[in-house]
XYZ file of C-alpha atoms in Angstrom:
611
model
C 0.000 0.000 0.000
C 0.941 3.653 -0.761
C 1.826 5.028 2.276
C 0.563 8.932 2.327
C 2.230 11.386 4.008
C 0.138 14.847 4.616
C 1.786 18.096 3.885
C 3.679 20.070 6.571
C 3.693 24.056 5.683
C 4.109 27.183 7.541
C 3.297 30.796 6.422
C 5.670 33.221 5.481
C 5.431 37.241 5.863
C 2.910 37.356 2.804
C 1.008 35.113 4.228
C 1.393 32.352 1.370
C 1.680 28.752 2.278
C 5.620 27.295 2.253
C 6.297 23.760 2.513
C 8.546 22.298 5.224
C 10.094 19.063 3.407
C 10.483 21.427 -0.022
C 11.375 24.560 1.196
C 9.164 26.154 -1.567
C 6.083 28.502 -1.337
C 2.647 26.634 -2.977
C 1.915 29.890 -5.094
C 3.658 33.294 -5.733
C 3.376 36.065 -2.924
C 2.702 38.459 -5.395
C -0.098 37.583 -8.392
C -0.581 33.991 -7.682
C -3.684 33.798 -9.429
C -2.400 36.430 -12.385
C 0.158 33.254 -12.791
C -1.963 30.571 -13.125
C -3.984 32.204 -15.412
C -1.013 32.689 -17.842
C 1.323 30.264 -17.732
C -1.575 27.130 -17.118
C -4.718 28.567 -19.055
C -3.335 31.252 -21.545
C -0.839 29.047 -22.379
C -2.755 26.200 -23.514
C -4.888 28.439 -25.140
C -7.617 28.148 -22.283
C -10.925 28.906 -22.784
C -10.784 29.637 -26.198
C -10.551 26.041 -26.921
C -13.392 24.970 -24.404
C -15.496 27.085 -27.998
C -14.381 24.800 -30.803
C -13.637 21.569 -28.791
C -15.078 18.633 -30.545
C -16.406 16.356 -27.921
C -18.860 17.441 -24.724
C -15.820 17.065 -22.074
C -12.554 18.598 -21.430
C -9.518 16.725 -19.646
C -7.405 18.425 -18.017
C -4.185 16.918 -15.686
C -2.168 18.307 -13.108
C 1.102 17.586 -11.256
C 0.473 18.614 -8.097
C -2.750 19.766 -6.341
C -0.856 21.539 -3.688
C -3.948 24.073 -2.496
C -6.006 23.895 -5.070
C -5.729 27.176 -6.711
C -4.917 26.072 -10.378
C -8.014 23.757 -9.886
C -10.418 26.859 -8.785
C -9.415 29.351 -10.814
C -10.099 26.688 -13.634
C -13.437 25.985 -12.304
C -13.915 29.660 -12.239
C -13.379 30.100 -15.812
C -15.115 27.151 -16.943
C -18.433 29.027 -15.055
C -17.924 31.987 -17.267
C -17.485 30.116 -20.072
C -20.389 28.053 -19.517
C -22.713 31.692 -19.540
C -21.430 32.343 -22.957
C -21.730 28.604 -24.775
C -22.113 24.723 -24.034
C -20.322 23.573 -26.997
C -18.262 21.889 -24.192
C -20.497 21.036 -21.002
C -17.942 19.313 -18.255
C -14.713 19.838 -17.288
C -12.411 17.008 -15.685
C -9.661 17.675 -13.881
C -7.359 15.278 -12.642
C -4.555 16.098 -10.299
C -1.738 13.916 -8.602
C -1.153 15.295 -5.054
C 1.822 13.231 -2.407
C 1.604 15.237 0.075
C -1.975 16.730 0.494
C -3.035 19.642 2.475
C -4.955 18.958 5.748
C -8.696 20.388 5.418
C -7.576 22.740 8.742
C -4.515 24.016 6.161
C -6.470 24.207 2.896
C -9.081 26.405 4.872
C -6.096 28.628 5.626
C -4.233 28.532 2.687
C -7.397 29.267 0.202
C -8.605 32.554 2.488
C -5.867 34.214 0.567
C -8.359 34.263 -2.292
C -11.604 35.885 -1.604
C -12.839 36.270 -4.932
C -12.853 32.382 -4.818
C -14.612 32.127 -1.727
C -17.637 30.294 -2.762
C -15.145 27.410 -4.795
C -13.051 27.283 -2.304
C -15.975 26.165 -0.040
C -17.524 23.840 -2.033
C -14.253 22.170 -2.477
C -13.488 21.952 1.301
C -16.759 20.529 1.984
C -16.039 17.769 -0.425
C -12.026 17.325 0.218
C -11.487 13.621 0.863
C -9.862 12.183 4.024
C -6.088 11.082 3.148
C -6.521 7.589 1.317
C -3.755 6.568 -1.534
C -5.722 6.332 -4.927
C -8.721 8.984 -7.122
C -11.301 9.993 -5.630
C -13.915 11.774 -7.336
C -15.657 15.460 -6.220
C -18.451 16.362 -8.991
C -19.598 19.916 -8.814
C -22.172 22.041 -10.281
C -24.336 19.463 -11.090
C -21.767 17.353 -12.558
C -20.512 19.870 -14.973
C -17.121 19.902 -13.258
C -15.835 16.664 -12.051
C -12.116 16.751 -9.968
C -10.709 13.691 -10.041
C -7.571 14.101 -6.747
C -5.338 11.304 -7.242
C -3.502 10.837 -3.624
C 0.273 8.993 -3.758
C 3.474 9.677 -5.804
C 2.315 10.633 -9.742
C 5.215 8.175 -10.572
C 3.787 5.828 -9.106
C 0.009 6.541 -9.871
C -0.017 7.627 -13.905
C 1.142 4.056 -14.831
C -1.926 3.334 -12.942
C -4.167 5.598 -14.857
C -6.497 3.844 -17.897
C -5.449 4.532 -21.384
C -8.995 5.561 -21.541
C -8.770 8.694 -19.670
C -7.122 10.787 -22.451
C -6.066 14.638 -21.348
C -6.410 16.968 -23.400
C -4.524 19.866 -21.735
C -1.521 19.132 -18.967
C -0.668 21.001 -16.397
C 2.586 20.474 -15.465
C 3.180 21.672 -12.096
C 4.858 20.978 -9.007
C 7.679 22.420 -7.202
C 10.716 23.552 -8.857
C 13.019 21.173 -10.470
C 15.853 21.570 -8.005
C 13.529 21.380 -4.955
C 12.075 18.452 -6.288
C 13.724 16.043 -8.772
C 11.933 12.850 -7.864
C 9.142 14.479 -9.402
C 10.802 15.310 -12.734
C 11.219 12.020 -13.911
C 11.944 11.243 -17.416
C 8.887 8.257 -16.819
C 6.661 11.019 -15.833
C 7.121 12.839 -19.232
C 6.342 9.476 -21.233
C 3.109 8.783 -19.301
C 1.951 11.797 -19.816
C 2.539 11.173 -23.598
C 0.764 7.456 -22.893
C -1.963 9.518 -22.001
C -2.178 12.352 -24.385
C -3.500 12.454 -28.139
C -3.147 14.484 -31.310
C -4.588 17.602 -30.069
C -3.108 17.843 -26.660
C -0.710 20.730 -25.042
C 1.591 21.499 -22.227
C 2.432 24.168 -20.524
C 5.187 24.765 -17.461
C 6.597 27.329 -15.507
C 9.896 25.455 -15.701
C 12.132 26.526 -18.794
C 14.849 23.744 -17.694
C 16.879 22.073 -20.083
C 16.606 18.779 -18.961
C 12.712 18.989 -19.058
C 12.261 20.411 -22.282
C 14.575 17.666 -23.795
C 12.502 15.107 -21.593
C 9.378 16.296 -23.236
C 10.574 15.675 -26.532
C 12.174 12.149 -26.034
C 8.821 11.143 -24.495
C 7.350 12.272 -28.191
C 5.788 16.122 -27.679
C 7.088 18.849 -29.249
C 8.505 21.324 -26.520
C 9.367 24.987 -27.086
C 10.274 27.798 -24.514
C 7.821 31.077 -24.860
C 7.765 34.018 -22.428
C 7.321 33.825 -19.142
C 4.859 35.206 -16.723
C 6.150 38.603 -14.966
C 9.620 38.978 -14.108
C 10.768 35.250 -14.975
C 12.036 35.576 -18.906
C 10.996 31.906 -20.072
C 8.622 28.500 -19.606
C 7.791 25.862 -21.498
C 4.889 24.465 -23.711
C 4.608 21.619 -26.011
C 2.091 19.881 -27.999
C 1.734 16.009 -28.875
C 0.837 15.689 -33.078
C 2.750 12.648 -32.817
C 0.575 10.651 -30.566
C -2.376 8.974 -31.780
C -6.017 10.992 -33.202
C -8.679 10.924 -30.005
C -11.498 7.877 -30.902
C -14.939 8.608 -30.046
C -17.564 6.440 -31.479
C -20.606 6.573 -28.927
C -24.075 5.184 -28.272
C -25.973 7.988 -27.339
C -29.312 5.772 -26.689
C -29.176 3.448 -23.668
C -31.517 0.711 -22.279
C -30.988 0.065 -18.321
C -32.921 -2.973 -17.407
C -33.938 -3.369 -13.930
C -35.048 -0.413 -11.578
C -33.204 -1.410 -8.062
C -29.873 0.743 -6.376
C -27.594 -0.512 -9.601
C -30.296 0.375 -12.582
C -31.408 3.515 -10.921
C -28.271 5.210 -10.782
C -26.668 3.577 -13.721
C -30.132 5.682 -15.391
C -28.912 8.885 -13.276
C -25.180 8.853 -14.060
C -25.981 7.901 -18.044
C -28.557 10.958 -18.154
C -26.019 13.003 -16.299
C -23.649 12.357 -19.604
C -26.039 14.032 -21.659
C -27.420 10.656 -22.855
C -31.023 9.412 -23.853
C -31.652 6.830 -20.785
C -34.646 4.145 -21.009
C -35.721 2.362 -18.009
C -37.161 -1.014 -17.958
C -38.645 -2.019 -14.724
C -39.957 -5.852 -13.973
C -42.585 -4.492 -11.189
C -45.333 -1.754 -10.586
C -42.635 0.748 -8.776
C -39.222 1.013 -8.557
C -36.813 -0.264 -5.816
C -39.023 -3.747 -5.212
C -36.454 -6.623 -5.305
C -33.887 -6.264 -2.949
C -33.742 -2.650 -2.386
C -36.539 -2.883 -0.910
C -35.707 -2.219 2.445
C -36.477 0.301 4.734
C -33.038 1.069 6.092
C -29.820 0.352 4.889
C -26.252 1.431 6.421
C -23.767 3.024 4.147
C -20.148 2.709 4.957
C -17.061 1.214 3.675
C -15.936 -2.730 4.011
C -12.245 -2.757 5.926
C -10.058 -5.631 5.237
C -7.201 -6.118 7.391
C -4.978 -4.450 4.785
C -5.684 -1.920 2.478
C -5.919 -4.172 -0.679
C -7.944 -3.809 -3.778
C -11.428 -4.645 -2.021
C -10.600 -2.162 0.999
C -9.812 0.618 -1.313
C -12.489 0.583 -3.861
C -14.800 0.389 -0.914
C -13.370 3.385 0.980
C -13.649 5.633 -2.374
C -17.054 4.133 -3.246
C -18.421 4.913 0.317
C -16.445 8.766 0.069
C -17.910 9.186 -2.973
C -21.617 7.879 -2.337
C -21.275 9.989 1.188
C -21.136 13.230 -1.057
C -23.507 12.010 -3.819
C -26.298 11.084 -1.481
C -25.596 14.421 0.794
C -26.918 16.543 -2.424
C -29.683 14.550 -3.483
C -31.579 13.145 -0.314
C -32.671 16.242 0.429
C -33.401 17.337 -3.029
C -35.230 14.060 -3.169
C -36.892 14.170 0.250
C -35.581 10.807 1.312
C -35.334 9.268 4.912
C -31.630 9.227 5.572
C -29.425 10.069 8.999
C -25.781 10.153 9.033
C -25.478 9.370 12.616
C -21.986 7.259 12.221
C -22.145 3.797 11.986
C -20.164 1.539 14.703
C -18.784 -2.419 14.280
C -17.955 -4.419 16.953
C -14.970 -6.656 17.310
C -17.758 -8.931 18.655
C -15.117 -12.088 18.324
C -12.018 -12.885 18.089
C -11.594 -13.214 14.184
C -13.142 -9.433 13.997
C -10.655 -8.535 16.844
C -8.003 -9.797 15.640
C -8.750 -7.882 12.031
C -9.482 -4.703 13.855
C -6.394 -4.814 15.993
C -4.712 -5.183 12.444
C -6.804 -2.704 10.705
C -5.271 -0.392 13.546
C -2.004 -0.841 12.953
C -2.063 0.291 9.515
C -0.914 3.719 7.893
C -4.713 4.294 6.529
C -6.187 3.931 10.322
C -4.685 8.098 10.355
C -6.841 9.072 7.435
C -9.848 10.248 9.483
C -12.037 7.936 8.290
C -12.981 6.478 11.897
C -11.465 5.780 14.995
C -10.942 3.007 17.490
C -12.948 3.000 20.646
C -13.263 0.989 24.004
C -16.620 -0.572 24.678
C -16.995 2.641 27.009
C -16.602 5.065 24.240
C -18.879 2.774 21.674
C -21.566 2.667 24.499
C -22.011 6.171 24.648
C -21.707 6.850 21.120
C -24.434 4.176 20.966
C -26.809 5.349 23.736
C -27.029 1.555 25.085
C -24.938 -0.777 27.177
C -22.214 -2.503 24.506
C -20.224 -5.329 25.295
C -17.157 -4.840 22.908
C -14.814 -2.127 21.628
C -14.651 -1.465 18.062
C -14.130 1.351 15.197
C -16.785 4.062 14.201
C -17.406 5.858 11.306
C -18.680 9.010 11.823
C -19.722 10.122 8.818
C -21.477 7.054 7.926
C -25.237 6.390 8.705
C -28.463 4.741 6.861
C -30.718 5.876 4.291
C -34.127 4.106 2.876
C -33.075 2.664 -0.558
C -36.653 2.132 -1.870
C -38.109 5.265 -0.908
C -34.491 6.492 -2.646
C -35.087 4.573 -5.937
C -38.932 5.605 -6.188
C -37.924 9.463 -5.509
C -34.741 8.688 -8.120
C -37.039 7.591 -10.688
C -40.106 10.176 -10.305
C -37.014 12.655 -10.730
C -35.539 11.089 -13.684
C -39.029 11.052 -15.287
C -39.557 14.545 -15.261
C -36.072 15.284 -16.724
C -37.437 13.155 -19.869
C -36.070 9.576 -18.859
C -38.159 7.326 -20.237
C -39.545 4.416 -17.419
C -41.496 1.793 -18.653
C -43.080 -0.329 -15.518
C -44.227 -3.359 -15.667
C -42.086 -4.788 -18.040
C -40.108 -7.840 -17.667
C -37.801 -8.774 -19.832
C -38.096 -12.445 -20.610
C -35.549 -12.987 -23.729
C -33.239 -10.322 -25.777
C -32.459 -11.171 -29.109
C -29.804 -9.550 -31.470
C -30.384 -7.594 -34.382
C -28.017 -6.017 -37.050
C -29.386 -2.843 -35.547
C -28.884 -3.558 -32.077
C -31.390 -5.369 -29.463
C -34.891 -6.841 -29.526
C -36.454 -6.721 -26.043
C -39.322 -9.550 -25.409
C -41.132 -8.388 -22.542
C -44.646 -8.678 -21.021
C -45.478 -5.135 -22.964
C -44.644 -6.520 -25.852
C -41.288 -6.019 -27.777
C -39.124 -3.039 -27.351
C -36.384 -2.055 -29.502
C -32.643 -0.883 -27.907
C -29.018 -0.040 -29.076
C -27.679 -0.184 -26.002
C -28.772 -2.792 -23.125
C -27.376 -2.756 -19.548
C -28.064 -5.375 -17.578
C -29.101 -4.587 -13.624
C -30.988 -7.054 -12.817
C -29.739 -7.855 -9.332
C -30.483 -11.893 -8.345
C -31.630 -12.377 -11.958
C -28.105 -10.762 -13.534
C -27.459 -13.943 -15.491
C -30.798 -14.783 -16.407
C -30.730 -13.011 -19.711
C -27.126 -12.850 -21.042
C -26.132 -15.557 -23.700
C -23.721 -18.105 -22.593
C -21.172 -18.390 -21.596
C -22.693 -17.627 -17.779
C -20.250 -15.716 -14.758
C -20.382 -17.579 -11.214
C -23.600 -15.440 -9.628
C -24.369 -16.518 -6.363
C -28.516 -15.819 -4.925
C -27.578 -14.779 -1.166
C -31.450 -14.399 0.463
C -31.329 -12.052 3.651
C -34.672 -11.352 5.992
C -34.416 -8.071 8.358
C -36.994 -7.903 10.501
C -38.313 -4.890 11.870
C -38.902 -3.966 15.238
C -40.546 -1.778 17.990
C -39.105 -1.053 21.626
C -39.073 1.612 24.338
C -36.151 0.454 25.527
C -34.044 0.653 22.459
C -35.220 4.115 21.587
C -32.256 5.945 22.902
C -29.968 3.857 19.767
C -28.400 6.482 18.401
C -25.961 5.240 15.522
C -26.348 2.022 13.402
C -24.545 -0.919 15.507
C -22.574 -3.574 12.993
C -22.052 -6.826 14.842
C -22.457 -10.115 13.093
C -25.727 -8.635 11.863
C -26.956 -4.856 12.621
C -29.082 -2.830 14.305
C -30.395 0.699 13.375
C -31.840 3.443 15.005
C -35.640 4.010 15.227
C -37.331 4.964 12.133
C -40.542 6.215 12.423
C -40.384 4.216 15.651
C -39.033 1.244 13.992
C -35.661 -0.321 14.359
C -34.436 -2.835 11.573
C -32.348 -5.887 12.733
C -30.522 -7.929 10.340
C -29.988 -9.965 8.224
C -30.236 -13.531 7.858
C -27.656 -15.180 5.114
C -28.954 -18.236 3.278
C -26.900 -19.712 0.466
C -29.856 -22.571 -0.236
C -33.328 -20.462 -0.232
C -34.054 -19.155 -3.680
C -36.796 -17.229 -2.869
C -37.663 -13.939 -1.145
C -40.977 -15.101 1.181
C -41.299 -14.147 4.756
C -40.399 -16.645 7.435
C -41.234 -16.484 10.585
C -38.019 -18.650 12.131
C -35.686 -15.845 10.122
C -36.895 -13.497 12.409
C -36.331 -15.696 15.512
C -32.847 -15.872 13.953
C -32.285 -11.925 13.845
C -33.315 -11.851 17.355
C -31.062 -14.834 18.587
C -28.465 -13.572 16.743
C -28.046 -10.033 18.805
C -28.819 -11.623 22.110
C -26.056 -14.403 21.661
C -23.494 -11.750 19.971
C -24.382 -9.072 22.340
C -24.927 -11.163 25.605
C -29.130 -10.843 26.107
C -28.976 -7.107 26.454
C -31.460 -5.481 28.808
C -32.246 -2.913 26.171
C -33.333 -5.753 23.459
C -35.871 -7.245 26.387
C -39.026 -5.696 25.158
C -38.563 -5.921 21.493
C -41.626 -6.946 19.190
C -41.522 -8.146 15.436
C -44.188 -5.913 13.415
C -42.817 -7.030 9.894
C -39.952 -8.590 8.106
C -38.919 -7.787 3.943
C -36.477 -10.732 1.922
C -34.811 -10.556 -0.607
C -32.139 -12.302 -3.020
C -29.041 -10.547 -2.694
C -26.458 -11.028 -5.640
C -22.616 -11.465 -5.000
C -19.839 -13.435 -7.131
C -16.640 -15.667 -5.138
C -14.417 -12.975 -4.756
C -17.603 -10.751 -3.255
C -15.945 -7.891 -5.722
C -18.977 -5.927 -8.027
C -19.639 -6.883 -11.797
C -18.883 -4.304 -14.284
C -18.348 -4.414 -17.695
C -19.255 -5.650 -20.839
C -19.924 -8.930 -22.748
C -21.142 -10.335 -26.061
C -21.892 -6.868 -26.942
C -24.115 -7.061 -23.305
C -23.277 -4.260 -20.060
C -24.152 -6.004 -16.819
C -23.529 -3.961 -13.594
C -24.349 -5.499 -10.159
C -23.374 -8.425 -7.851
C -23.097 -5.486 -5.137
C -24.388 -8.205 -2.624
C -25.570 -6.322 0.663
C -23.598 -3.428 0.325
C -25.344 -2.079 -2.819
C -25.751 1.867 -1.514
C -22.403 2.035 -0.831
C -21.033 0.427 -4.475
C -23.488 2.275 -6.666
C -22.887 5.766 -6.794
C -19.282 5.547 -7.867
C -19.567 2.296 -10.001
C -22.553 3.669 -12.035
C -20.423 6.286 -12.522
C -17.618 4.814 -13.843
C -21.002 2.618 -16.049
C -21.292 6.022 -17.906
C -18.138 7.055 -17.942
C -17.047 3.759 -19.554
C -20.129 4.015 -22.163
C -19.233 7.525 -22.736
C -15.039 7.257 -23.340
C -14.820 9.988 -20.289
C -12.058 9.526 -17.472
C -12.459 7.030 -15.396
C -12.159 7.812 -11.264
C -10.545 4.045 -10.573
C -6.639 2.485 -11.043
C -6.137 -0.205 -14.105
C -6.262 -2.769 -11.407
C -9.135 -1.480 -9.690
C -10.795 -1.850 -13.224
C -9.341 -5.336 -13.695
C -10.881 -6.637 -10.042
C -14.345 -5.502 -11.082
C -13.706 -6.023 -14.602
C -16.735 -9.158 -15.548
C -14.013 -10.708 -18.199
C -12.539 -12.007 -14.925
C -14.763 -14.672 -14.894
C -15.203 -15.213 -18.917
């Protein structure tokens, strides 16, 4: 694991942020932002471009975040541009940051700009905790997408898909003789690994070495003025690398209306594509999202390995998606933390681990004693454990029925009542049998939950039908539960006076009906984990939901496409915390836009794993 190291600055007389390890200021003392403008937008000819650019994105890279400013003032002009045209209509900008700011830093750093005040906000409120790898920030509706890649940029733009193409570079960072690791003649040919026909550079650097780095890698480098008193930089544009492909489908077909189809349908309209939804039942979110809570945090492993990150990014990037739309949406939903116990001694043992490494400093949660988890809790606990505080629980049916009544009136098509028994192939893409008769499609995704293999042509993928029963409960004495408890099942807080306790895991069952001894086994399961609490004596079962959850051997989502056929799902029982970011990366995929995950990220989700 990428070990990350936070930055360590002080302020000098000016008031500008200098870094400790460098010895070099973050952004001049005098004209910071006049600087930025010329030597990273001027110079690669910045917004005029954004006017004649031939696809509906723009990528832009970065070495070296450092505060932000480059990114903001970006931002800034992409806003003004955006009054005046929408030739181009999103901006992605992907920077490579080692050392990141602390949020209490960045707060001070950015108040040096107040006619950025209201980006600079928006981007603290969204500024990830310090985990190695991309994590995605969308902003202004998904018109501006940062994509902060945390670790070395040696070591990360290897990692970076061919797919995401830039389109302008921004190659920053601090000076060459403050920091040579940086300036790496691998660093100038995965940039070119990543760049097309069309792309530029610019630099404040005029050095030799760079400029002659540049053009080994394959651009065409060339010193032009500099900005103020400093007499030369660099640009350079790639003609030699290869012309930018772009063949799209801009009609799509999502089957299945659950927490995968609904926002794979939100984050393909959000591309600017025409979305149809085909939904088996009368309303959305009625196979196995149909539950009335469900937590939404991330899945530790005992090291920070492939499952562990993917889940920490998905859960950072579902805590911000979710945080603007419930509201918008009016959906039940408390982040109140969510706590898991080390409830025996294989879960001990992992925490204890968990603990010892470098991630446990990120900020993503904390260790506590059984003291400290009790009163987070508001009830007696028996065990210590780690909480989460910016985790919690929202409803994911009332989410996907709200979801889809938005989508609707934004022109997304949503056919209900129509399952889709066979799909057949034709020269001009896919005929639909369904119990509305046939419908035509160019495009089909498959998210279909517990049914994902049902309608793909052979050969089949390993899809395992988990069925899980959480009952639902009412009790006085449990009332005071204030954060979602994770032991070998869960508990939640009161919802409209009812607490949900779950969930049973049956590998046999394939069916979703009620049973009574399932709920007997949600209640024997917290009294025999948790030691017959006096706070769980009064409980009374006033309903139950099943369903058929949908996971694969390796417990890692489905993504990707296959005989010409997109499937999405296998997101098991952590399906609210997966689908934000993976439908996502769906559209982004579908769309040839940059992708917020690592090659091997892509490769453990990838569905060809298993063809």
């Amino acid at each position: 694991m990428i070990s990350l190291q936070q930055a360590q600055v002080h302020y000098n007389d000016a008031g500008t942020p200098v870094s400790d390890l460098f010895g070099d200021i973050y952004f001049s003392d005098n004209g910071g932002l006049e600087e930025t403008d010329y030597v990273f937008l001027h110079k690669n000819q910045l917004p005029e471009r954004w006017f004649t650019h031939p696809r509906p994105f723009f990528h832009i890279a970065e070495t070296g975040f450092g505060t932000g400013l480059n990114f903001l003032l970006t931002w800034l002009r992409f806003r003004q541009y955006k009054t005046q045209s929408t030739t181009c209509q999103r901006l992605y900008f992907s920077s490579f940051e080692k050392y990141p700011f602390s949020k209490p830093d960045l707060i001070k750093a950015l108040a040096a700009w107040p006619q950025l005040a209201e980006l600079s906000r928006l981007l603290i409120e969204s500024y990830p905790v310090a985990l190695p790898g991309p994590h995605r920030m969308m902003f202004d509706e998904g018109s501006v997408v940062l994509d902060l890649w945390l670790g070395d940029v040696n070591e990360l733009l290897p990692q970076v898909p061919d797919h995401n193409k830039v389109d302008a570079w921004f190659l920053d960072g601090f000076a060459p003789s403050k920091n040579p690791d940086m300036w790496q003649q691998n660093l100038f040919d995965q940039m070119f690994r990543l760049s097309h026909s069309t792309t530029t550079i610019s630099t404040f650097t005029c050095a030799g070495f760079v400029r002659r780095g540049l053009n080994e890698a394959g651009f065409c480098a060339q010193k032009t003025k500099g900005h103020g008193q400093k007499r030369e930089m660099l640009i350079a544009s790639a003609e030699q690398a290869a012309d930018y492909s772009s063949e799209l489908s801009e009609h799509i077909t999502v089957i299945g209306a659950g927490v995968a189809g609904i926002n794979a349908a939100f984050a393909l309209w959000q591309k600017g594509l025409k979305v149809q939804l085909l939904c088996a039942d009368a309303e959305a979110g009625m196979g196995a999202s149909h539950n009335r809570q469900g937590a939404v945090y991330p899945n530790l492993h005992a090291t920070y390995d492939r499952m562990s990150s993917l889940s920490c990014q998905s859960f950072l990037y579902a805590r911000q998606f979710y945080s603007g739309w419930l509201e918008k949406l009016r959906v039940a939903a408390d982040w109140c933390g969510v706590l898991t116990l080390a409830c025996n001694d294989n879960l001990a043992k992992r925490q204890h681990k968990i603990q010892q490494q470098s991630f446990a400093q990120s900020g993503l949660f904390s260790a506590v004693t059984k003291e400290q988890a009790s009163q987070i809790a508001g009830l007696e606990l028996p065990y210590a454990g780690l909480f989460f505080p910016t985790a919690g629980w929202l409803c994911p049916q009332e989410y996907c029925q709200q979801m889809a009544n938005w989508l609707r009136a934004q022109g997304v098509e949503i056919r209900y009542g129509t399952k889709v028994h066979h799909i057949i192939k034709q020269q001009d893409g896919w005929e639909l049998a369904t119990d509305a008769g046939a419908v035509h499609a160019a495009t089909v995704v498959l998210a279909t939950g517990a049914e994902l293999n049902n309608l793909a042509a052979e050969p089949s993928f390993p899809l395992r039908q988990i069925r899980g029963q959480v009952s639902h409960l009412q009790s006085h004495r449990m009332a005071p539960l204030k954060t979602v408890v994770c032991h070998q099942g869960y508990i939640t807080p009161a919802y409209q006076q009812v607490h949900c306790v779950g969930a049973t895991f049956d590998r046999t069952a394939g069916h979703s009906e009620v049973r009574a001894a399932d709920d007997q086994q949600n209640l024997d399961l917290v009294n025999h984990t948790l030691g017959k609490p006096d706070w769980f004596e009064d409980v009374s079962i006033i309903s139950a939901k099943a369903g058929l959850r949908a996971t694969v051997p390796d417990h890692m989502p489905v993504l990707g496409k296959h005989n010409q056929l997109w499937r999405f799902g296998a997101l098991g029982a952590r399906g609210l915390t997966w689908a934000p970011l993976l439908a996502e990366v769906l559209a982004c995929m579908m769309n040839k836009e940059p992708l917020p995950l690592t090659v091997q990220q892509l490769d453990s989700i990838d569905i060809q794993r298993y063809l």
